[in-house]
Coordinates of C-alpha atoms in Angstrom, one line a residue:
X712 CA -16.6 13.4 -13.6
X713 CA -15.6 12.2 -10.6
X714 CA -12.3 13.4 -7.9
X715 CA -10.9 9.9 -8.0
X716 CA -10.7 9.9 -11.3
X717 CA -9.6 13.8 -11.7
X718 CA -6.8 12.4 -9.5
X719 CA -6.0 10.1 -12.4
X720 CA -5.6 12.4 -15.2
X721 CA -4.0 14.5 -13.0
X722 CA -1.2 11.9 -12.5
X723 CA -0.8 11.5 -16.2
X724 CA -0.4 15.0 -17.2
X725 CA 1.4 15.6 -14.1
X726 CA 4.3 13.0 -14.8
X727 CA 4.1 14.4 -19.1
X728 CA 4.6 17.7 -18.9
X729 CA 6.5 17.8 -15.4
X730 CA 8.1 14.8 -15.4
X731 CA 7.6 11.1 -12.7
X732 CA 10.6 12.1 -11.0
X733 CA 8.3 16.0 -10.4
X734 CA 5.8 13.8 -9.5
X735 CA 7.3 11.5 -7.0
X736 CA 9.0 14.1 -5.4
X737 CA 5.1 16.3 -4.7
X738 CA 3.4 13.5 -4.1
X739 CA 5.4 12.2 -1.2
X740 CA 6.1 15.4 0.3
X741 CA 2.2 15.3 1.6
X742 CA 2.4 11.6 2.0
X743 CA 5.1 12.4 4.7
X744 CA 3.4 15.4 6.1
X745 CA -0.2 13.3 6.6
X746 CA 1.2 10.0 8.0
X747 CA 3.8 12.1 10.4
X748 CA 0.5 13.8 11.7
X749 CA -1.5 10.1 11.9
X750 CA 1.2 8.5 12.8
X751 CA 1.9 11.0 15.7
X752 CA -2.1 11.2 17.1
X753 CA -2.5 6.6 16.4
X754 CA -5.5 6.7 18.6
X755 CA -7.0 9.4 17.4
X756 CA -10.0 8.5 14.8
X757 CA -9.4 11.7 12.1
X758 CA -12.4 12.8 10.7
X759 CA -12.1 15.2 8.0
X760 CA -12.6 16.2 4.2
X761 CA -10.7 16.0 1.2
X762 CA -10.8 19.7 1.2
X763 CA -9.7 20.6 4.2
X764 CA -6.9 17.5 4.7
X765 CA -5.3 19.7 0.9
X766 CA -5.8 23.4 2.5
X767 CA -4.1 22.2 6.3
X768 CA -1.1 20.8 4.1
X769 CA -1.2 23.3 1.3
X770 CA -1.8 20.2 -1.9
X771 CA -5.1 20.3 -4.5
X772 CA -7.8 18.0 -4.1
X773 CA -6.9 15.9 -6.9
X774 CA -3.2 15.4 -5.1
X775 CA -5.5 14.6 -0.8
X776 CA -7.4 12.4 -3.4
X777 CA -3.8 9.9 -4.4
X778 CA -3.3 10.0 -0.5
X779 CA -6.9 8.6 0.0
X780 CA -5.8 6.3 -3.1
X781 CA -3.1 5.2 -0.9
X782 CA -4.2 4.9 2.1
X783 CA -7.8 3.8 1.5
X784 CA -6.6 -0.5 1.8
X785 CA -5.1 0.4 5.2
X786 CA -9.0 1.6 6.7
X787 CA -10.9 -0.2 8.4
X788 CA -13.7 0.8 7.0
X789 CA -12.8 1.5 2.8
X790 CA -14.3 3.7 0.5
X791 CA -15.9 3.5 -2.8
X792 CA -13.2 6.2 -4.3
X793 CA -15.1 6.6 -7.1
X794 CA -18.4 7.8 -4.8
X795 CA -15.4 10.5 -2.7
X796 CA -15.8 13.8 -3.8
X797 CA -14.2 17.2 -2.3
X798 CA -16.3 17.7 0.7
X799 CA -17.2 14.1 1.2
X800 CA -16.6 13.9 5.0
X801 CA -13.7 10.7 5.6
X802 CA -13.0 8.8 8.9
X803 CA -9.4 8.4 8.7
X804 CA -9.4 4.5 11.3
X805 CA -6.0 2.8 10.5
X806 CA -5.7 -0.8 10.4
X807 CA -2.1 0.1 11.8
X808 CA -0.4 -3.2 10.8
X809 CA -2.2 -3.2 7.4
X810 CA -0.8 0.5 6.7
X811 CA 3.0 -0.4 7.8
X812 CA 2.3 -4.2 5.7
X813 CA 1.1 -1.6 2.7
X814 CA 4.0 0.2 3.3
X815 CA 6.3 -2.3 3.0
X816 CA 4.8 -3.9 -0.1
X817 CA 4.8 -0.1 -1.4
X818 CA 8.7 0.5 -1.1
X819 CA 7.9 2.9 1.0
X820 CA 11.1 3.5 2.6
X821 CA 10.6 7.2 3.5
X822 CA 7.0 6.0 5.1
X823 CA 8.0 3.1 7.0
X824 CA 11.3 4.2 8.1
X825 CA 9.2 7.1 10.0
X826 CA 10.5 7.7 13.6
X827 CA 6.8 7.7 14.3
X828 CA 6.2 3.7 14.0
X829 CA 8.8 3.7 16.7
X830 CA 6.1 4.9 19.8
X831 CA 3.0 2.7 18.3
X832 CA 5.4 -1.0 18.1
X833 CA 8.4 -2.1 19.0
X834 CA 11.3 -3.2 17.4
X835 CA 10.4 -7.0 17.4
X836 CA 7.1 -6.2 16.4
X837 CA 8.2 -4.5 13.1
X838 CA 10.3 -7.2 12.3
X839 CA 8.1 -9.8 12.7
X840 CA 5.7 -8.0 9.8
X841 CA 8.9 -7.1 7.8
X842 CA 9.2 -11.4 7.9
X843 CA 4.8 -11.6 7.2
X844 CA 6.1 -9.8 4.1
X845 CA 9.0 -11.2 2.9
X846 CA 7.0 -14.1 2.9
X847 CA 3.5 -13.1 1.5
X848 CA 6.2 -12.6 -1.3
X849 CA 7.6 -16.7 -1.5
X850 CA 6.5 -18.2 -4.2
X851 CA 6.1 -21.7 -3.8
X852 CA 5.4 -24.5 -6.1
X853 CA 3.0 -27.0 -4.0
X854 CA 1.5 -28.7 -7.3
X855 CA 5.2 -30.1 -8.3
X856 CA 5.4 -34.0 -9.2
X857 CA 8.3 -35.8 -7.9
X858 CA 10.5 -38.3 -10.3
X859 CA 8.0 -41.4 -8.9
X860 CA 5.2 -39.8 -8.4
X861 CA 2.2 -40.8 -10.7
X862 CA 2.3 -38.9 -13.4
X863 CA -0.4 -36.9 -14.0
X864 CA -0.4 -37.7 -17.6
X865 CA -2.9 -40.1 -17.0
X866 CA -0.8 -42.9 -18.9
X867 CA -0.4 -45.1 -14.9
X868 CA 3.5 -45.2 -15.5
X869 CA 6.2 -43.3 -12.7
X870 CA 6.6 -39.8 -13.8
X871 CA 10.1 -40.0 -14.2
X872 CA 9.6 -43.3 -16.9
X873 CA 6.7 -41.0 -18.7
X874 CA 6.6 -36.4 -19.2
X875 CA 9.4 -36.6 -16.7
X876 CA 12.2 -38.4 -19.0
X877 CA 13.5 -35.8 -20.9
X878 CA 14.1 -33.7 -17.6

């Protein structure tokens, strides 16, 4: 069984026994601590293992694997998480714009409001990424049929005289 599978199973058990709030309290504490350091030293590429991170932040390898699961989409070179074990060297080479965007997407206010971001992106840049995030969530129906367009059913009539008659 992989460490990633251990992580996902541990989450289910943890929530069942201790509750969802307890899970998020422990996980967010670890996540916030690691991100504070990564962002403060954002010019450095960190090479480490799950074991080393777990020891450094006084956590379990399962919770630390959860951190890897969360950060993976923001890495320049993503990992197949199923193949990582506790002693696999991982390179935390971040795409910072993607990371900020993903923190917005996760609604992780405790992360995207960290003061370390101020030293990375200007307020204008953060606002620009926030705008991109909001726009990515807008659903636009580009295939809308206008009243005077030909009906998509193929009758040759105007939409308003055919399928759109009762709308």
